[in-house]
CSV table of C-alpha atoms in Angstrom, one decimal:
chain,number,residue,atom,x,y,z
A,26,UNK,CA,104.0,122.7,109.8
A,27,UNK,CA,107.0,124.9,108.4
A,28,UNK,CA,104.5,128.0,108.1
A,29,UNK,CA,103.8,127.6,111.5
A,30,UNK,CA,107.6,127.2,112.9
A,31,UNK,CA,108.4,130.1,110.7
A,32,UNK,CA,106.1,132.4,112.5
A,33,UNK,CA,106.9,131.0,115.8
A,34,UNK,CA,110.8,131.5,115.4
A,35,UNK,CA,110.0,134.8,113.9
A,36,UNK,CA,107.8,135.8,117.1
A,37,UNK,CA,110.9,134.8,119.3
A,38,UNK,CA,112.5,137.7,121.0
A,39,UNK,CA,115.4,137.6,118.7
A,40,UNK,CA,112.7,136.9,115.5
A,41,UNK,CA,111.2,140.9,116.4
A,42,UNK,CA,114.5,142.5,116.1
A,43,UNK,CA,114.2,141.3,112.3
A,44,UNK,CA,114.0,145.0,110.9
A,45,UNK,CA,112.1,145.3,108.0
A,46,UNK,CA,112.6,148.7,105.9
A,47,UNK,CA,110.1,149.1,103.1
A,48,UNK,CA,106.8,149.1,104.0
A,49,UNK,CA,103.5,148.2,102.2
A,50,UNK,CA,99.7,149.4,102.0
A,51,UNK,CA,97.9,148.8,104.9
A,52,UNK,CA,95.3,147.0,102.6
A,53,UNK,CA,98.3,144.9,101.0
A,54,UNK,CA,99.1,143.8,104.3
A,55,UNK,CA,95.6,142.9,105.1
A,56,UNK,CA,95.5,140.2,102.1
A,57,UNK,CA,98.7,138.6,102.8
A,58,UNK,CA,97.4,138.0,106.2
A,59,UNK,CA,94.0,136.7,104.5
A,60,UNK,CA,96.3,134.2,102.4
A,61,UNK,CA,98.3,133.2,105.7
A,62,UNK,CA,94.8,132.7,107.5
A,63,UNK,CA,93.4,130.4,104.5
A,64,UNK,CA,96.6,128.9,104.7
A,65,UNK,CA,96.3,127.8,107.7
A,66,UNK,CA,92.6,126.7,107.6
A,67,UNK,CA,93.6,123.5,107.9
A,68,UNK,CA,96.3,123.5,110.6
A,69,UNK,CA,95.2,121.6,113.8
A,70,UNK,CA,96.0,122.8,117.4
A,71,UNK,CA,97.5,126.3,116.5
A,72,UNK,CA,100.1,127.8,119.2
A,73,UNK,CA,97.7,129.9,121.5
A,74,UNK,CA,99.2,133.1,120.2
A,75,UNK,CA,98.7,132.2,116.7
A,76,UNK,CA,95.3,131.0,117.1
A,77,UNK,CA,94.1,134.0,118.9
A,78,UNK,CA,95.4,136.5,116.0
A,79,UNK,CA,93.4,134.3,113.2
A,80,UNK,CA,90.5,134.5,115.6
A,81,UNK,CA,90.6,138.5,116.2
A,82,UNK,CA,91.8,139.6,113.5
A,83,UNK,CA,91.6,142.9,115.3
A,84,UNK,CA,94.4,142.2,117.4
A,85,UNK,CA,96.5,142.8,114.7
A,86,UNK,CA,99.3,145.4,114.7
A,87,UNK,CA,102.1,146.8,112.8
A,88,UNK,CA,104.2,143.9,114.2
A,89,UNK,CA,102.3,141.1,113.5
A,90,UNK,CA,101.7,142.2,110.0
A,91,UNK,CA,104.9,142.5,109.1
A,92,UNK,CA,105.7,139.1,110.6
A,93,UNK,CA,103.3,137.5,108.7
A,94,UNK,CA,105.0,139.4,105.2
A,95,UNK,CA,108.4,138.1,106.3
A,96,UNK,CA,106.6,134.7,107.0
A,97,UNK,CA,104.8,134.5,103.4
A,98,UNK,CA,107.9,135.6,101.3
A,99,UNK,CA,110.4,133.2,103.0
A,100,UNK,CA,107.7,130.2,102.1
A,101,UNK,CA,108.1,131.5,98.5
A,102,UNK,CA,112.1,131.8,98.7
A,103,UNK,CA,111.5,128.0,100.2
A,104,UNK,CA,109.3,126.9,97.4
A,105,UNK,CA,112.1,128.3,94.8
A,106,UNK,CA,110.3,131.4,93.5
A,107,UNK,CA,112.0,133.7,92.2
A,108,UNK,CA,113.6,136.8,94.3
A,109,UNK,CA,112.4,139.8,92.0
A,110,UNK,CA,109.3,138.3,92.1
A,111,UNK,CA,109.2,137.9,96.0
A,112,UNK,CA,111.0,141.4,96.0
A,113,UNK,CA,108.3,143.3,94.6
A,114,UNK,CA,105.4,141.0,96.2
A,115,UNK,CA,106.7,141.2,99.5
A,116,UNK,CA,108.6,145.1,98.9
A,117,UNK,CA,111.7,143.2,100.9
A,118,UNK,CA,114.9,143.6,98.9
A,119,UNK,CA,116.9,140.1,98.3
A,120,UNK,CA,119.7,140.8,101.1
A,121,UNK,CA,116.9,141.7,103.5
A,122,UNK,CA,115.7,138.6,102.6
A,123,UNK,CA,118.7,136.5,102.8
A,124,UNK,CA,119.6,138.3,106.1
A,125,UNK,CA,116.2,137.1,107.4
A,126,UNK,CA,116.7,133.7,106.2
A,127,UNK,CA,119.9,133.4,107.9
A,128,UNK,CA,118.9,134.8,111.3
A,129,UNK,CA,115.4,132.2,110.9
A,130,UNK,CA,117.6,129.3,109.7
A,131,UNK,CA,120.0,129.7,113.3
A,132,UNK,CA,116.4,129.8,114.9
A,133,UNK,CA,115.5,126.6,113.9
A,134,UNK,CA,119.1,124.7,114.1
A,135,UNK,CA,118.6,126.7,118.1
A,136,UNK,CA,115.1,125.0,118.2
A,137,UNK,CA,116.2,121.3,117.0
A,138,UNK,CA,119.7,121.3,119.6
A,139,UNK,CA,117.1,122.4,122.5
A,140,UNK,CA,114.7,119.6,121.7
A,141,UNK,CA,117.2,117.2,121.3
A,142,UNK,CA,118.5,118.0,124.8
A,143,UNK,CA,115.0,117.6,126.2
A,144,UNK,CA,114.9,114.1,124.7
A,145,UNK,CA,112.3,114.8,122.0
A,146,UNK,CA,112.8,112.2,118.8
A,147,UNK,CA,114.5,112.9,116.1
A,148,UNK,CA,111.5,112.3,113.7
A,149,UNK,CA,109.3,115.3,115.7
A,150,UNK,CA,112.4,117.5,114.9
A,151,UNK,CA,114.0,116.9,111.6
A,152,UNK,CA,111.8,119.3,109.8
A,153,UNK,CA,113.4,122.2,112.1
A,154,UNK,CA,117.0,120.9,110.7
A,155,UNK,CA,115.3,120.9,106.8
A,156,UNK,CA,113.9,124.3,107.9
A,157,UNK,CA,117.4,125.6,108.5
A,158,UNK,CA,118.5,124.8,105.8
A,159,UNK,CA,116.0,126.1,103.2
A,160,UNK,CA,115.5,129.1,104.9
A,161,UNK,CA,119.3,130.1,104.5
A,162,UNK,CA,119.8,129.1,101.1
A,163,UNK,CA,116.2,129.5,99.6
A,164,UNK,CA,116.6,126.0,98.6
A,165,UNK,CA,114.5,122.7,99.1
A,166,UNK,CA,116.6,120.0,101.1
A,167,UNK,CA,116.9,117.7,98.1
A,168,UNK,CA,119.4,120.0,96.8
A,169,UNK,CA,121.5,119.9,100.0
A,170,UNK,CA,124.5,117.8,98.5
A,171,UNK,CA,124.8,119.7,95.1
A,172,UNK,CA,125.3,123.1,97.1
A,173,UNK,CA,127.8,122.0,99.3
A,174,UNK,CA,129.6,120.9,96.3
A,175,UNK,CA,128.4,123.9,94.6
A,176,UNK,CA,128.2,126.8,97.0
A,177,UNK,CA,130.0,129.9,95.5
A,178,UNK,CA,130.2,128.3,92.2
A,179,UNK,CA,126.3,128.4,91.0
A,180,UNK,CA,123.7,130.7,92.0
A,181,UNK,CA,120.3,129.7,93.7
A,182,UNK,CA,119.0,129.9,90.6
A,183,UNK,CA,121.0,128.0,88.3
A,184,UNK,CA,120.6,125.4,91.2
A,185,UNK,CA,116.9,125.6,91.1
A,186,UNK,CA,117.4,124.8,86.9
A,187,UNK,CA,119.2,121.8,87.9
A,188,UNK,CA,116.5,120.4,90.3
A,189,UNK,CA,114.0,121.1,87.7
A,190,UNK,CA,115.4,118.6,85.5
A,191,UNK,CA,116.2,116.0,88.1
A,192,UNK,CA,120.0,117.0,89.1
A,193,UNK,CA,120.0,117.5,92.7
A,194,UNK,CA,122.7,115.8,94.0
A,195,UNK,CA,126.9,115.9,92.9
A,196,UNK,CA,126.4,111.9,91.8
A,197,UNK,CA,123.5,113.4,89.2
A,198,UNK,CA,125.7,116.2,88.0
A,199,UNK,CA,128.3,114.1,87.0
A,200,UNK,CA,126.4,111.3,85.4
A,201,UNK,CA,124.4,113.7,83.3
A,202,UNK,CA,124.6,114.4,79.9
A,203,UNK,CA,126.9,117.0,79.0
A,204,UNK,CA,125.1,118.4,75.9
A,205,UNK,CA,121.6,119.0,78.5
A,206,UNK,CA,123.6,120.9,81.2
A,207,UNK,CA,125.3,122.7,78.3
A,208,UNK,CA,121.9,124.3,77.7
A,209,UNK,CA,120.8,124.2,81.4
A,210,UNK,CA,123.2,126.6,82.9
A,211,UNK,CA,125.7,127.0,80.1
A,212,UNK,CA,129.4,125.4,78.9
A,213,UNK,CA,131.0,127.4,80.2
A,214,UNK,CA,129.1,127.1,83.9
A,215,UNK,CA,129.5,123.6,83.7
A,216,UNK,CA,133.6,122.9,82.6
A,217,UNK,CA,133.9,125.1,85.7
A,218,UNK,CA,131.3,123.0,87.9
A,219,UNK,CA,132.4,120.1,87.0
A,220,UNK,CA,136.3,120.9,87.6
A,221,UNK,CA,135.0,121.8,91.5
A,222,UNK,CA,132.7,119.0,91.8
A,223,UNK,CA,135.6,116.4,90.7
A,224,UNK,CA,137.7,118.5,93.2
A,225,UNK,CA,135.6,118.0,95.8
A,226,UNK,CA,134.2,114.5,95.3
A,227,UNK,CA,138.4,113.5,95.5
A,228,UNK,CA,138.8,114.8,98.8
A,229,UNK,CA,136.2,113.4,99.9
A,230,UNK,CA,136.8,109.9,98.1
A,231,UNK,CA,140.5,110.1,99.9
A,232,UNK,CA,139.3,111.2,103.0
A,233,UNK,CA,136.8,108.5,103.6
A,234,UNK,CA,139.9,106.0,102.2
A,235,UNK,CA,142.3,107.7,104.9
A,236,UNK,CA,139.7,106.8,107.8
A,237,UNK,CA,139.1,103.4,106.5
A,238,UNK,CA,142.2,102.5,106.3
A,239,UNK,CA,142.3,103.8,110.2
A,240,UNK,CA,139.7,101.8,111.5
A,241,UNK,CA,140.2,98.8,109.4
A,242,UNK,CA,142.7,96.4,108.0
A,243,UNK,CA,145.2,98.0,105.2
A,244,UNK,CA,144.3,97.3,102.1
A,245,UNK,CA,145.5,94.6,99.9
A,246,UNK,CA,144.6,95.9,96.8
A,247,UNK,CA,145.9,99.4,96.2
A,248,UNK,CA,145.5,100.9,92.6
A,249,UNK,CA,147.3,104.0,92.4
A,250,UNK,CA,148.0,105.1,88.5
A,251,UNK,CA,151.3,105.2,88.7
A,252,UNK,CA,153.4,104.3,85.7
A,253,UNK,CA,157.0,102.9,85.6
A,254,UNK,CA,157.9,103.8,82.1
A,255,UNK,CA,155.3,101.7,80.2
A,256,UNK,CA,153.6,99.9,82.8
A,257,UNK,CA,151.4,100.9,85.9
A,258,UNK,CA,151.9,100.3,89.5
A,259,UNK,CA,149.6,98.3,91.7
A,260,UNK,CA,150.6,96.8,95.1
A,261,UNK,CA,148.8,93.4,96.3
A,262,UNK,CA,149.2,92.3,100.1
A,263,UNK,CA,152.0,95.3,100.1
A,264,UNK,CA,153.8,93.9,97.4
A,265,UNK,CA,154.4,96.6,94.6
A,266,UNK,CA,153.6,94.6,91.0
A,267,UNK,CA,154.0,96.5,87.3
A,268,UNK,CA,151.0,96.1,84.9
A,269,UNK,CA,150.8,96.1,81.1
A,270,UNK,CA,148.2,98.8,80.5
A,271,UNK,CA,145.6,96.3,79.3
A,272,UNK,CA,146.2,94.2,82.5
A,273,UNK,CA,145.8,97.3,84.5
A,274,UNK,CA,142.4,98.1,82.8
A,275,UNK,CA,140.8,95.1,83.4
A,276,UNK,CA,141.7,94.7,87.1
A,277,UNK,CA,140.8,98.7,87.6
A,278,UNK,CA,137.3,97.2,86.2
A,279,UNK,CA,137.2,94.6,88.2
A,280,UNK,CA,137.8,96.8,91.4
A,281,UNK,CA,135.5,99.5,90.4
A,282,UNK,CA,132.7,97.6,90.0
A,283,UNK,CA,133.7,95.8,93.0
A,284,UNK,CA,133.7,99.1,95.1
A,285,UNK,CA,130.3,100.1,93.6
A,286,UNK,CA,128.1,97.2,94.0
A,287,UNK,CA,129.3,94.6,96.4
A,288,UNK,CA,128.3,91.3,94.3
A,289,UNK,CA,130.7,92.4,92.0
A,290,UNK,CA,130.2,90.4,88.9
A,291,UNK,CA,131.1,92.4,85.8
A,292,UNK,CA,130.1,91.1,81.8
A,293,UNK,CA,133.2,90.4,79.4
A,294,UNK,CA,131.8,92.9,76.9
A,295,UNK,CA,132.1,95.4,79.9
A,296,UNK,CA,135.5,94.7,80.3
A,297,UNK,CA,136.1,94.7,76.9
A,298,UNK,CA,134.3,94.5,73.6
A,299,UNK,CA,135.3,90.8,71.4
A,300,UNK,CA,136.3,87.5,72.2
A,301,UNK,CA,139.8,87.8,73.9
A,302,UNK,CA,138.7,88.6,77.6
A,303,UNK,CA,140.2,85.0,78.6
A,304,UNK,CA,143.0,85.3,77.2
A,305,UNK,CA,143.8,89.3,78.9
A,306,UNK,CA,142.5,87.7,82.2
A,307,UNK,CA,145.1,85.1,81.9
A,308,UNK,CA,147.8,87.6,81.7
A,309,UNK,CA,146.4,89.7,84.4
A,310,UNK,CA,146.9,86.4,86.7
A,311,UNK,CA,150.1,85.5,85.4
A,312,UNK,CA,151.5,88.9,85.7
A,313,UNK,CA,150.2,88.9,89.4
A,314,UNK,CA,151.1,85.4,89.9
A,315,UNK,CA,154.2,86.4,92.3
A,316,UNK,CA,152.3,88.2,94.8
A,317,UNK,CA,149.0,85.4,95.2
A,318,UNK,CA,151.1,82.8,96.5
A,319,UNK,CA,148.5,80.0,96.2
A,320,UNK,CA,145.8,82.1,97.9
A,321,UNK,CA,142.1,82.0,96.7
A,322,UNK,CA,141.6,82.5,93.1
A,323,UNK,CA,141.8,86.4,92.5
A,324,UNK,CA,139.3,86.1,89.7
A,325,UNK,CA,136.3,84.7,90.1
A,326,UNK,CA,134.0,83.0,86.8
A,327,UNK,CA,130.2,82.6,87.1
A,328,UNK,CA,130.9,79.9,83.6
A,329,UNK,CA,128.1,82.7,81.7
A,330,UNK,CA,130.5,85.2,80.5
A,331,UNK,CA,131.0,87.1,84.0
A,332,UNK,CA,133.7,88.2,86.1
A,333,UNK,CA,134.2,89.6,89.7
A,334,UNK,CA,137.1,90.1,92.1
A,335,UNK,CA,137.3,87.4,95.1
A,336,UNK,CA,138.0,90.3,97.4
A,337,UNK,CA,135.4,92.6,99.6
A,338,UNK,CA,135.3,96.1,98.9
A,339,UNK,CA,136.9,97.5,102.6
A,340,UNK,CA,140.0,95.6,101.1
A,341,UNK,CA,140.6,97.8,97.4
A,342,UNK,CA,141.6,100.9,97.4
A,343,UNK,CA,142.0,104.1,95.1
A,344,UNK,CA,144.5,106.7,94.3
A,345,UNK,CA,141.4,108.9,93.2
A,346,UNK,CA,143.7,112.3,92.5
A,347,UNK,CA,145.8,110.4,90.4
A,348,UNK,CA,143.6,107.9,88.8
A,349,UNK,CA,141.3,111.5,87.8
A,350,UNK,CA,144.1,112.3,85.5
A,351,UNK,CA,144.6,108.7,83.8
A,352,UNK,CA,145.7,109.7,80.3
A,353,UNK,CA,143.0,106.8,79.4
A,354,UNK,CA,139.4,108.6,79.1
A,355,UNK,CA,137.5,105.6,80.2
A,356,UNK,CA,139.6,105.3,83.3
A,357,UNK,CA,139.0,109.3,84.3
A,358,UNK,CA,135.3,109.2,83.7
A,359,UNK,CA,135.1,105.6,85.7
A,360,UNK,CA,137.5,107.1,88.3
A,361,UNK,CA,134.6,110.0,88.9
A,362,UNK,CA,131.6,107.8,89.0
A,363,UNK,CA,133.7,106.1,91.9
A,364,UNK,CA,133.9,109.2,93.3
A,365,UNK,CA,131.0,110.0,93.4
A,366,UNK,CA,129.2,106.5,94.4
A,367,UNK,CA,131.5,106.3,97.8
């Protein structure tokens, strides 16, 4: 179990040179090590070392005790309490704390490379790579993605906010409603997360296009955002076509949805609200006419009112830092979904 790791990487030889400057009662000490025992009443086949200090408890020293404080307050930095809580529980101040967390956390990464290299599975070590993690951060693991995308921007406890209303990863962030992050973490907070998340989900967006496009056939759809005076630039099969912006919209659509979810198929009143979406479809074709040259139909019609590309989603591609910016708000905000979802 974690407790147990813990106190094994803590009773390493690097886990003793943890120095621990405040000290507690004697009789404080005592019940944490009371509340690690009943905690563990229910472990099976205990390390030897372990097992023999919950059987005599008089084998207990200075050492141990304090091992078993560090132990007990880095489960509650784990489990998301918070640190003037654990600072006056434990009498550890918070950098002490985070100092232990960090030398615990390279403890267990140490522990999961050395099993690895002694051929034990994967699924009898991943706990040691959750371990590191938590212990570092004081975070749980399903809030891994948001504090990449996060770190330096929110604190550990605005992060634990987030995850308390179901916002742990960058994807969840974004798709939330402004208004209830406004009063999670503040507006302010969040114009400011949201600029770095957007930052970072583009890089990352571009950087997975830049190794696709490696690995894999170029693209034939390329949507960039480009405008030549009033129309945008798209390039099909490497030939560079100029849109009307309502053409443009509806293949972005198209392709977005296309990149999202592989069937593809997208309802008129998604592309557009009314009764025209024919007739713009129509257009879109005739104004890529030139550059199809009697290939498969672009545009594909299920006859009930739905559309999808006739392309496979390795073969469109996104000018994400430029599309971001789209003076059109519903091509930004669909621009960061797509982001997000690659």
């Amino acid at each position: 179990s974690v407790l147990v790791w813990m106190y094994e990487l803590a009773d390493t030889y690097e886990g003793r040179r943890i120095y621990v400057s405040s000290r507690m009662r004697e009789d404080a000490e005592y019940q944490l090590f009371s509340r690690f025992k009943s905690l563990l009443a229910s472990e099976s086949n205990l390390p030897a070392r372990l097992s023999d200090l919950i059987e005599n408890p008089g084998h207990l020293d200075r050492q141990c005790l304090t091992r078993v404080r560090v132990v007990l307050a880095l489960q509650d930095y784990i489990d998301g309490r918070c640190m003037e809580e654990i600072e006056t529980d434990y009498r550890i101040h918070c950098g002490t704390l985070e100092s232990i967390g960090e030398t615990i956390g390279w403890l267990a990464e140490c522990a999961f490379c050395l099993m690895g290299a002694l051929g034990i599975s994967m699924r009898k070590r991943v706990l040691l790579k959750r371990l590191s993690f938590e212990v570092r951060y004081g975070l749980p693991v399903s809030t891994r993605k948001l504090f990449a995308s996060l770190k330096g921007i929110l604190s550990r406890c605005e992060i634990l906010q987030l995850r308390e209303w179901g916002i742990c990863t960058p994807k969840a962030f974004l798709n939330a409603d402004r208004d209830e992050l406004n009063k999670i973490i503040g507006e302010r907070r969040v114009i400011i997360a949201m600029r770095h998340v957007t930052h970072r989900t583009e890089e990352q967006f571009n950087m997975a296009n830049e190794n696709r496009r490696s690995d894999s056939i170029a693209s034939r759809l390329q949507l960039t955002g480009a405008m030549v005076r009033d129309r945008y630039r798209v390039f099909f099969s490497g030939i560079p076509l100029l849109l009307t912006a309502k053409s443009f919209k509806y293949l972005f659509k198209l392709a977005a949805r296309k990149k999202m979810d592989n069937e593809g198929w997208i309802d008129k009143e998604e592309l557009e609200p009314g009764f025209n979406q024919a007739r713009y479809l129509y257009n879109l074709k005739k104004e890529m006419d030139g550059s199809l040259r009697g290939n498969t139909e672009l545009i594909e019609n299920d006859r009930k009112g739905c559309y999808r590309l006739n392309l496979s989603p390795d073969e469109i591609d996104f000018d994400v830092r430029s599309l971001l910016h789209s003076d059109d708000y519903e091509i930004a905000e669909l621009t960061r979904k797509l982001a997000v979802s690659q």
